[in-house]
PDB file of N, CA and C in Angstrom:
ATOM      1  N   UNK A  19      -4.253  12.641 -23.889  1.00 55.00           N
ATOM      2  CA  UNK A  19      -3.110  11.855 -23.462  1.00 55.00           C
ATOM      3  C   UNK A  19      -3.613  10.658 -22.659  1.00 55.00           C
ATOM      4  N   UNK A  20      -3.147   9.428 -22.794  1.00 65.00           N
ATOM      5  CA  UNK A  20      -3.128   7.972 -22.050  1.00 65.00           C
ATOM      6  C   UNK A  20      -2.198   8.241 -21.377  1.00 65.00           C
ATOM      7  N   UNK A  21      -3.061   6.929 -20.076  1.00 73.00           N
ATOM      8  CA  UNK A  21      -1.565   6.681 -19.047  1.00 73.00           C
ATOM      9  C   UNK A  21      -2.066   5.913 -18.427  1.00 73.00           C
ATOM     10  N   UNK A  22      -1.341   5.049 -18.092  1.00 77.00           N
ATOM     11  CA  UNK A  22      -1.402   3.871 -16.993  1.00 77.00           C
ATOM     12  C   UNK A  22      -2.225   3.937 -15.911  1.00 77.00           C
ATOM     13  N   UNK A  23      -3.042   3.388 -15.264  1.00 90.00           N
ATOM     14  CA  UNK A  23      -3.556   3.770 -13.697  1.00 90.00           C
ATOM     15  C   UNK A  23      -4.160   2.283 -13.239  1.00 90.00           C
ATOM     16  N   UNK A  24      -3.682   1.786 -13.008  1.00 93.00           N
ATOM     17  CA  UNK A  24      -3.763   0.049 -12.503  1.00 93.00           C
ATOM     18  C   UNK A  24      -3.721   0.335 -11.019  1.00 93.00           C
ATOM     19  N   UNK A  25      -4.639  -1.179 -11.000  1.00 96.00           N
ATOM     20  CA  UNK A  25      -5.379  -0.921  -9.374  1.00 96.00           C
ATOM     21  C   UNK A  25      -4.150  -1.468  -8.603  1.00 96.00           C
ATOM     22  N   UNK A  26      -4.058  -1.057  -7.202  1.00 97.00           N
ATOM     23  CA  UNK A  26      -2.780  -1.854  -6.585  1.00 97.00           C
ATOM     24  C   UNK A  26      -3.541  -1.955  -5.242  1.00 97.00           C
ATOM     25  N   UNK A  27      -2.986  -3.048  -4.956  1.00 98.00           N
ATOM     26  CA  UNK A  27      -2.941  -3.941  -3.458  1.00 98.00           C
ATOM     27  C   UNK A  27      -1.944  -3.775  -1.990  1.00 98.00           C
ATOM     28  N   UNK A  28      -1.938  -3.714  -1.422  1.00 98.00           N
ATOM     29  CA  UNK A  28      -0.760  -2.936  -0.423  1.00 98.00           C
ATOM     30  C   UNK A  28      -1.222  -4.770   0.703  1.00 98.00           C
ATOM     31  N   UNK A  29      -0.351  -5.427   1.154  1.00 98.00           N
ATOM     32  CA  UNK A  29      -0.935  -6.158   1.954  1.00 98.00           C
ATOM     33  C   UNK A  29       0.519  -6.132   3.094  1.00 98.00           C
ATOM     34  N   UNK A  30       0.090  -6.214   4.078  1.00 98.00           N
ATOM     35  CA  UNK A  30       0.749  -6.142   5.615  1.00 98.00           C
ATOM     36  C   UNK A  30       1.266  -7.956   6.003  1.00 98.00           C
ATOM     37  N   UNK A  31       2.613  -7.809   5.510  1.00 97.00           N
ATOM     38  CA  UNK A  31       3.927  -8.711   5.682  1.00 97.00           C
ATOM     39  C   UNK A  31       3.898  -9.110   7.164  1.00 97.00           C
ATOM     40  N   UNK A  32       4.293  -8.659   7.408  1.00 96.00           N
ATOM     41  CA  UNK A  32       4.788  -7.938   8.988  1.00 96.00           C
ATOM     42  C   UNK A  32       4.519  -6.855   9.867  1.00 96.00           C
ATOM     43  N   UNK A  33       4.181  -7.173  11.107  1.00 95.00           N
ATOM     44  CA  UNK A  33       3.514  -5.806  11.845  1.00 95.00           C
ATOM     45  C   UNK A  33       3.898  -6.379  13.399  1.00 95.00           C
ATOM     46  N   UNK A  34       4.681  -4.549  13.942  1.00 93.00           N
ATOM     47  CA  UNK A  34       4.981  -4.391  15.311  1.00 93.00           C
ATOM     48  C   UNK A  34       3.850  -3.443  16.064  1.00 93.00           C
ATOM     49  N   UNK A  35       2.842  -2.996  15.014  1.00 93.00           N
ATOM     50  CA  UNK A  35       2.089  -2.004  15.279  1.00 93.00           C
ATOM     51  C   UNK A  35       0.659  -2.518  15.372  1.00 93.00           C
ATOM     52  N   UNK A  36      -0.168  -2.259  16.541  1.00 92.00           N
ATOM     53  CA  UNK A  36      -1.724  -2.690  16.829  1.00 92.00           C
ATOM     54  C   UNK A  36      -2.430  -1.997  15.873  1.00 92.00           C
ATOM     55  N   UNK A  37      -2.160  -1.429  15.220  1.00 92.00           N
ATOM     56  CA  UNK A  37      -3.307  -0.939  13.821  1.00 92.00           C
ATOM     57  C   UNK A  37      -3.503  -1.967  13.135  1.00 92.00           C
ATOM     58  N   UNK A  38      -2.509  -2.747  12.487  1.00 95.00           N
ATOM     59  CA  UNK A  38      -2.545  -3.429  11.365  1.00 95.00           C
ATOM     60  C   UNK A  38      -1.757  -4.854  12.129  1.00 95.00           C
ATOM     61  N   UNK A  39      -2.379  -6.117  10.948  1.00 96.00           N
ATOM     62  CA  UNK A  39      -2.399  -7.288  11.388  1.00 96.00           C
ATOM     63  C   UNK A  39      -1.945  -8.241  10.048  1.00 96.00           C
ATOM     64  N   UNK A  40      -0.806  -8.965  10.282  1.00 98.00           N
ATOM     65  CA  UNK A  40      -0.388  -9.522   9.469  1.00 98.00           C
ATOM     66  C   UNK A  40      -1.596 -10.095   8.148  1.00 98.00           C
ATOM     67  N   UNK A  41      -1.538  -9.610   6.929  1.00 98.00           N
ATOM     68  CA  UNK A  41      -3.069 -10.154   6.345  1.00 98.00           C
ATOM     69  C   UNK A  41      -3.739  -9.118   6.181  1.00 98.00           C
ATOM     70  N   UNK A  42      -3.715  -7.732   6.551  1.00 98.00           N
ATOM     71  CA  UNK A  42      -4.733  -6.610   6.382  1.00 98.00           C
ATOM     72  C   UNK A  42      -4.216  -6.244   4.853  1.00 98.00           C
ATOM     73  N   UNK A  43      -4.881  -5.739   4.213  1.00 98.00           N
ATOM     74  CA  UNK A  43      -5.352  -5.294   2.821  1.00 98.00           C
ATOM     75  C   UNK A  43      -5.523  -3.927   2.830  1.00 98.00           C
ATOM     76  N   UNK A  44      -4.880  -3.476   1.944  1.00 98.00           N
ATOM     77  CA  UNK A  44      -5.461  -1.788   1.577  1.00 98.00           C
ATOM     78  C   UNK A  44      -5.300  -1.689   0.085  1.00 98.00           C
ATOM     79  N   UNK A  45      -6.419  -1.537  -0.517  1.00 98.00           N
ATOM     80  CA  UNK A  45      -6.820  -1.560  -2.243  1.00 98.00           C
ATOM     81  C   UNK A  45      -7.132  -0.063  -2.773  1.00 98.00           C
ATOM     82  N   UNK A  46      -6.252   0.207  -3.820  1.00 97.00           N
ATOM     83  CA  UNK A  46      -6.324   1.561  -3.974  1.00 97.00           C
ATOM     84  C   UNK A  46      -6.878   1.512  -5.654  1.00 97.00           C
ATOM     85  N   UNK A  47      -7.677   1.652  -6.520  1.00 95.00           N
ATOM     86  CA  UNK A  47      -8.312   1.863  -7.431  1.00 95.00           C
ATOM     87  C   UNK A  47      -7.613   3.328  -7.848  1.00 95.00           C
ATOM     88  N   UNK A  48      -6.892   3.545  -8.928  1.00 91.00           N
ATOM     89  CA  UNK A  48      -6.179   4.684  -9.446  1.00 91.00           C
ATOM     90  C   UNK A  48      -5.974   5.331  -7.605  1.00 91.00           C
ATOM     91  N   UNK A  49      -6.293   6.600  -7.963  1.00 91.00           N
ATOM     92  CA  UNK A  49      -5.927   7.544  -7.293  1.00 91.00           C
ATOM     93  C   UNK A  49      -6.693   7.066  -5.862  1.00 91.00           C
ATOM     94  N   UNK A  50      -7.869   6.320  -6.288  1.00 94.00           N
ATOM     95  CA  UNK A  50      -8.984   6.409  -4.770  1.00 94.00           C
ATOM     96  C   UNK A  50      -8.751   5.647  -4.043  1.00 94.00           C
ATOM     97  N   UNK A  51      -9.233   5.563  -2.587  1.00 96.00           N
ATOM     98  CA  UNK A  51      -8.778   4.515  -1.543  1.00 96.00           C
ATOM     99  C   UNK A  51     -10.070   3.248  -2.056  1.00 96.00           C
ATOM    100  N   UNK A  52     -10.279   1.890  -2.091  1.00 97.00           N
ATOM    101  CA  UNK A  52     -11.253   1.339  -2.015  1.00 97.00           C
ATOM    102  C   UNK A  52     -11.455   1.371  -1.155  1.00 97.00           C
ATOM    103  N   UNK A  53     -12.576   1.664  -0.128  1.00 97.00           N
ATOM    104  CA  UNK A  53     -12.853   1.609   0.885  1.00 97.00           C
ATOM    105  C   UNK A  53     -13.594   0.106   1.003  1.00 97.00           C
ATOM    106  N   UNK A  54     -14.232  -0.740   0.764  1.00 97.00           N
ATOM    107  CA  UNK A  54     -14.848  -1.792   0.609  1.00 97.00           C
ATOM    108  C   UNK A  54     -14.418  -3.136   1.022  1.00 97.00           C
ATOM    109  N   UNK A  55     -12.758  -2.972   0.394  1.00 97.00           N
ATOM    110  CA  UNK A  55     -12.482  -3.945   0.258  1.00 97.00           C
ATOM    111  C   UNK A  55     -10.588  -3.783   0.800  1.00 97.00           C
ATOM    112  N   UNK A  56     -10.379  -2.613   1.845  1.00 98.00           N
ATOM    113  CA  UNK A  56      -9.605  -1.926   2.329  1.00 98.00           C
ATOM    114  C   UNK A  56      -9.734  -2.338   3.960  1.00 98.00           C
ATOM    115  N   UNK A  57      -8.912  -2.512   4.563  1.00 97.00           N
ATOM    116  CA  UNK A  57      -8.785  -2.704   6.503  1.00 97.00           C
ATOM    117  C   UNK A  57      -8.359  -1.320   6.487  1.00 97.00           C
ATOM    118  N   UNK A  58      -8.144  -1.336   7.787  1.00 94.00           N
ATOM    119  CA  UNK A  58      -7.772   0.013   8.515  1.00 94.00           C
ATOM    120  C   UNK A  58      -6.461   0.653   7.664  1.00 94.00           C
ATOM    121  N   UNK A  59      -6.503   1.858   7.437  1.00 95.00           N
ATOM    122  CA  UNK A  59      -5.677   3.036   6.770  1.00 95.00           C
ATOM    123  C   UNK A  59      -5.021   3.812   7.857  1.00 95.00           C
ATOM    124  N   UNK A  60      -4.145   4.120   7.869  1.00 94.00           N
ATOM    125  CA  UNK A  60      -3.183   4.610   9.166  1.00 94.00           C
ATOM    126  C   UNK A  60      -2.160   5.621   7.469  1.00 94.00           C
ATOM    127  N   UNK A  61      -2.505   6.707   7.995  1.00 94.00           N
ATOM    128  CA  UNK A  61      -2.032   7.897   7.131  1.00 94.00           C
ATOM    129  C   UNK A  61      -0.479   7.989   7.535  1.00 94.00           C
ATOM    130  N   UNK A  62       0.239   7.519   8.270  1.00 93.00           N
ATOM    131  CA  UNK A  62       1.575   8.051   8.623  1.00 93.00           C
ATOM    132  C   UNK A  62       2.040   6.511   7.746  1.00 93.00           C
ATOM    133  N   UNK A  63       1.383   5.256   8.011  1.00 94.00           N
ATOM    134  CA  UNK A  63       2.158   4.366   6.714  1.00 94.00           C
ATOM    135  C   UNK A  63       1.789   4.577   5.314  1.00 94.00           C
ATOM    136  N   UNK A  64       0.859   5.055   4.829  1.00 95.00           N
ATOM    137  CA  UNK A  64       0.645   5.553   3.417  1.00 95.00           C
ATOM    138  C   UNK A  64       1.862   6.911   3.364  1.00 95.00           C
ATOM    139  N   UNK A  65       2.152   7.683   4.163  1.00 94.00           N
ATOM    140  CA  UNK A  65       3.298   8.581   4.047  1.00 94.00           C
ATOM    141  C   UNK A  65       4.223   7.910   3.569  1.00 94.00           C
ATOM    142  N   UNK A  66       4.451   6.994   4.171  1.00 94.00           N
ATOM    143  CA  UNK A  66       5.912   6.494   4.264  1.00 94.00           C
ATOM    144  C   UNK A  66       5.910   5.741   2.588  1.00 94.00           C
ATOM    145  N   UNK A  67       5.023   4.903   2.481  1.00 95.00           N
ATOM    146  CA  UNK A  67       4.768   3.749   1.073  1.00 95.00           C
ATOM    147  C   UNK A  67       4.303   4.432  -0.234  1.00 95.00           C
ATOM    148  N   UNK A  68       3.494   6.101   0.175  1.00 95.00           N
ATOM    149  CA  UNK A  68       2.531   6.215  -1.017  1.00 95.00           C
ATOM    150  C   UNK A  68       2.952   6.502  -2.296  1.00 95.00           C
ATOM    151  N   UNK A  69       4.606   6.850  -2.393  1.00 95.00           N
ATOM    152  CA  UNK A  69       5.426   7.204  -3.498  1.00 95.00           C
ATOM    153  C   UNK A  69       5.544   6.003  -4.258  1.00 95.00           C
ATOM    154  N   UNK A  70       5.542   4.517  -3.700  1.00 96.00           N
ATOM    155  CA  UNK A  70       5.890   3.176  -4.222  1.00 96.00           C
ATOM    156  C   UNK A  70       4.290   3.055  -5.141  1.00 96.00           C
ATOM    157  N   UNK A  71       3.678   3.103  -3.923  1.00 96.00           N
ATOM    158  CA  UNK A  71       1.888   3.073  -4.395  1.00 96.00           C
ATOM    159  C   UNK A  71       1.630   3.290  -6.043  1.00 96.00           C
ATOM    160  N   UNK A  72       2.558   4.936  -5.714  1.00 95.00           N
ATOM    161  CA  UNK A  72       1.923   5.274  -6.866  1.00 95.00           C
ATOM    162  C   UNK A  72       2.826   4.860  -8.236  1.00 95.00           C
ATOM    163  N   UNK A  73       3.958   4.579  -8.007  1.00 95.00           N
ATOM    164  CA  UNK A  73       4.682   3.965  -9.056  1.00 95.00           C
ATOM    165  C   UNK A  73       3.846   2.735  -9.618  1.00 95.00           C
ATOM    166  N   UNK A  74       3.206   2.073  -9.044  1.00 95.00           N
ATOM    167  CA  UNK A  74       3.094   0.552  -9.003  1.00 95.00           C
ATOM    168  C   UNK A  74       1.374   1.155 -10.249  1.00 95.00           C
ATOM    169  N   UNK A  75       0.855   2.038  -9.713  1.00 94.00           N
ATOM    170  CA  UNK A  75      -0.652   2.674  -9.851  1.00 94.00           C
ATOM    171  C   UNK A  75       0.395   3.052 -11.749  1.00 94.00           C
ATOM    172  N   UNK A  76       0.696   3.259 -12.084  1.00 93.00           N
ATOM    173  CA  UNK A  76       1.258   4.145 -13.141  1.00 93.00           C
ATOM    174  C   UNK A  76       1.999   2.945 -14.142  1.00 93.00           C
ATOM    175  N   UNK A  77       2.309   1.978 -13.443  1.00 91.00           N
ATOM    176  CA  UNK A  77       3.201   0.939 -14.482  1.00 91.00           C
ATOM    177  C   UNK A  77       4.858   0.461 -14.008  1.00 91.00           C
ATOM    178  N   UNK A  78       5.136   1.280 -12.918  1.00 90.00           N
ATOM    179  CA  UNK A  78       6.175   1.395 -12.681  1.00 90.00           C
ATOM    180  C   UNK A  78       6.501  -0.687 -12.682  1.00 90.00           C
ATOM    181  N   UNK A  79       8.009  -0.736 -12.861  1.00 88.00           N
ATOM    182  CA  UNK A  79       8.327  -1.871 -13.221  1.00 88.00           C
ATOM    183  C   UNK A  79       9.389  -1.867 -11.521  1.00 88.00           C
ATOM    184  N   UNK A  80       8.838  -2.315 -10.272  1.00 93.00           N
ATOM    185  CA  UNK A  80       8.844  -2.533  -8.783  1.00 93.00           C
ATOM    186  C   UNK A  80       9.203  -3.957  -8.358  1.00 93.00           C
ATOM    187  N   UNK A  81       9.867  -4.193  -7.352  1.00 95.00           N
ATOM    188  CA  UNK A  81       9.715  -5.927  -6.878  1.00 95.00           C
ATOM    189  C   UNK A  81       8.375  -5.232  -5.921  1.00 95.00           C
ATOM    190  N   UNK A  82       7.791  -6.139  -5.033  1.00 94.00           N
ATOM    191  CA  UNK A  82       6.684  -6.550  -4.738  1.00 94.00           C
ATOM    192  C   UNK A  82       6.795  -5.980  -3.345  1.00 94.00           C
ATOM    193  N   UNK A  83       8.246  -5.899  -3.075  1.00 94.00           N
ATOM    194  CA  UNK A  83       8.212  -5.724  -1.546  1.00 94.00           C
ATOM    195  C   UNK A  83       9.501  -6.574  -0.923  1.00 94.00           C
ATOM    196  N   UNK A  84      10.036  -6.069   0.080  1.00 96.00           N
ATOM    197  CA  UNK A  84       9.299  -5.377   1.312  1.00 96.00           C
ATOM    198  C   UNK A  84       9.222  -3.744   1.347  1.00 96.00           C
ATOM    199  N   UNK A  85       8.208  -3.575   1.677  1.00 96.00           N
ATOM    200  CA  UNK A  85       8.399  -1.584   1.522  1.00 96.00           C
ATOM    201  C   UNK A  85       8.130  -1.423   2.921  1.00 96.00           C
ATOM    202  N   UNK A  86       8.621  -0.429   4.206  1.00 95.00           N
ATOM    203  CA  UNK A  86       8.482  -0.652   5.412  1.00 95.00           C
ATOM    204  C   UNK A  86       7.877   0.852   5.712  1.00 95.00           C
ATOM    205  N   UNK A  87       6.740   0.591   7.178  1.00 91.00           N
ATOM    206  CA  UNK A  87       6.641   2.064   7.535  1.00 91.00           C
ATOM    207  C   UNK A  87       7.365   2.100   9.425  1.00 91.00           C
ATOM    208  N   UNK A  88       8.540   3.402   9.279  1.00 82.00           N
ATOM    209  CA  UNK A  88       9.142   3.009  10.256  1.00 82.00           C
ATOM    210  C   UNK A  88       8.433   4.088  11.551  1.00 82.00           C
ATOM    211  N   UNK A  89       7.709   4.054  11.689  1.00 83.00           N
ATOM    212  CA  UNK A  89       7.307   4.983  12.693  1.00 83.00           C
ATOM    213  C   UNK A  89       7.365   4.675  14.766  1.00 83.00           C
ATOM    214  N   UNK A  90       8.086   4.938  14.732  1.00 73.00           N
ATOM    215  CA  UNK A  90       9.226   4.871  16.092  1.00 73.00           C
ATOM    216  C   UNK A  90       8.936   3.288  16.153  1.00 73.00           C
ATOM    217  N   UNK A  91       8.493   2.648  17.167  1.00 82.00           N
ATOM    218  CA  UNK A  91       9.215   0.648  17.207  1.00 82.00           C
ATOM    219  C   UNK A  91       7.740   0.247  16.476  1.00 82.00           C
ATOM    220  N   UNK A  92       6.941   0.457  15.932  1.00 84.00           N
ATOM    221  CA  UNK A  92       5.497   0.248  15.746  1.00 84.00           C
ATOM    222  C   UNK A  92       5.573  -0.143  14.256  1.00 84.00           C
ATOM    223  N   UNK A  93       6.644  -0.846  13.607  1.00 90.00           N
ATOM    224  CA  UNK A  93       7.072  -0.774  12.257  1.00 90.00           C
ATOM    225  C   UNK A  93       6.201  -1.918  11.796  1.00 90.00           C
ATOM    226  N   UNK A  94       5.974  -1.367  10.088  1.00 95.00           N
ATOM    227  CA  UNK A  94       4.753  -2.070   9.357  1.00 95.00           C
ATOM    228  C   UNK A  94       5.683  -2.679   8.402  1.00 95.00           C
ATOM    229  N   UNK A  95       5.746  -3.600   7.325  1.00 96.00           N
ATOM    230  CA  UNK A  95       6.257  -4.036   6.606  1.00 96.00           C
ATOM    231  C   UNK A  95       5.377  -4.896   5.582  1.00 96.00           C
ATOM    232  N   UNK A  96       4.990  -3.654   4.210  1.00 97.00           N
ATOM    233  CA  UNK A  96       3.897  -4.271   3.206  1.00 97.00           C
ATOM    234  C   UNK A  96       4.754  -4.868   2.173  1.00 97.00           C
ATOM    235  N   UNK A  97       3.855  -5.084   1.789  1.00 98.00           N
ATOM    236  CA  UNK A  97       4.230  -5.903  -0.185  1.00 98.00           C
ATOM    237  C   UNK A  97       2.839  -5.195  -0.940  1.00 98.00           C
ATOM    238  N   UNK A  98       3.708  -4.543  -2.022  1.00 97.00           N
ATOM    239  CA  UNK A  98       2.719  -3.945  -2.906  1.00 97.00           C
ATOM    240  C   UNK A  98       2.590  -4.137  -4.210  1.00 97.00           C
ATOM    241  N   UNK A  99       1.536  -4.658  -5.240  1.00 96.00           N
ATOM    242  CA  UNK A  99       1.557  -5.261  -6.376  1.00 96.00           C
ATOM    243  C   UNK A  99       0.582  -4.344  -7.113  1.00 96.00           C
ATOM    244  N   UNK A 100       0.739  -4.343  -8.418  1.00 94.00           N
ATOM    245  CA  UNK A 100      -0.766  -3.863  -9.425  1.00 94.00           C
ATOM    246  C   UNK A 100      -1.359  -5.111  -9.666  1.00 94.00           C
ATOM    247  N   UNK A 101      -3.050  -5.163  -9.603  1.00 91.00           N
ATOM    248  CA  UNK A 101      -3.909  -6.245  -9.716  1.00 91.00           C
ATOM    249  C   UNK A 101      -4.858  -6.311 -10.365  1.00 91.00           C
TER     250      UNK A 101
END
């Protein structure tokens, strides 16, 4: 069986949160994190986004964004594309 698995880009819109900085990048190659070419990973906003992630990873037909991670006032706000 075939199936889709396109690389996707997650990039940080907007940020109330000191992890991440307007401009940070997180590149996910199918299933794997790129680490290389990836900023800081904060696991409670991949919670929140990773269902979009993976639509986008599969073919899913998505706007780009805004997809938000709301974790108490510290809120992230990505745009996520296949690339």
């Amino acid at each position: 069986m075939s199936y889709t698995d396109k690389k996707v880009r997650v990039t940080v819109i907007e940020s109330k949160c000191p992890k991440y900085k307007v401009g940070d990048v997180i590149c996910f190659e199918g299933s794997m994190l790129d680490k290389e070419h990836s900023d800081n990973v904060c696991m409670v906003a991949m919670n929140a986004i990773y269902p979009f992630i993976y639509a986008f990873r599969r073919g899913g037909d998505l706007k780009k964004g805004p997809y938000q991670c709301v974790d108490c006032n510290e809120s992230v706000v990505f745009e996520i594309e296949s690339i």
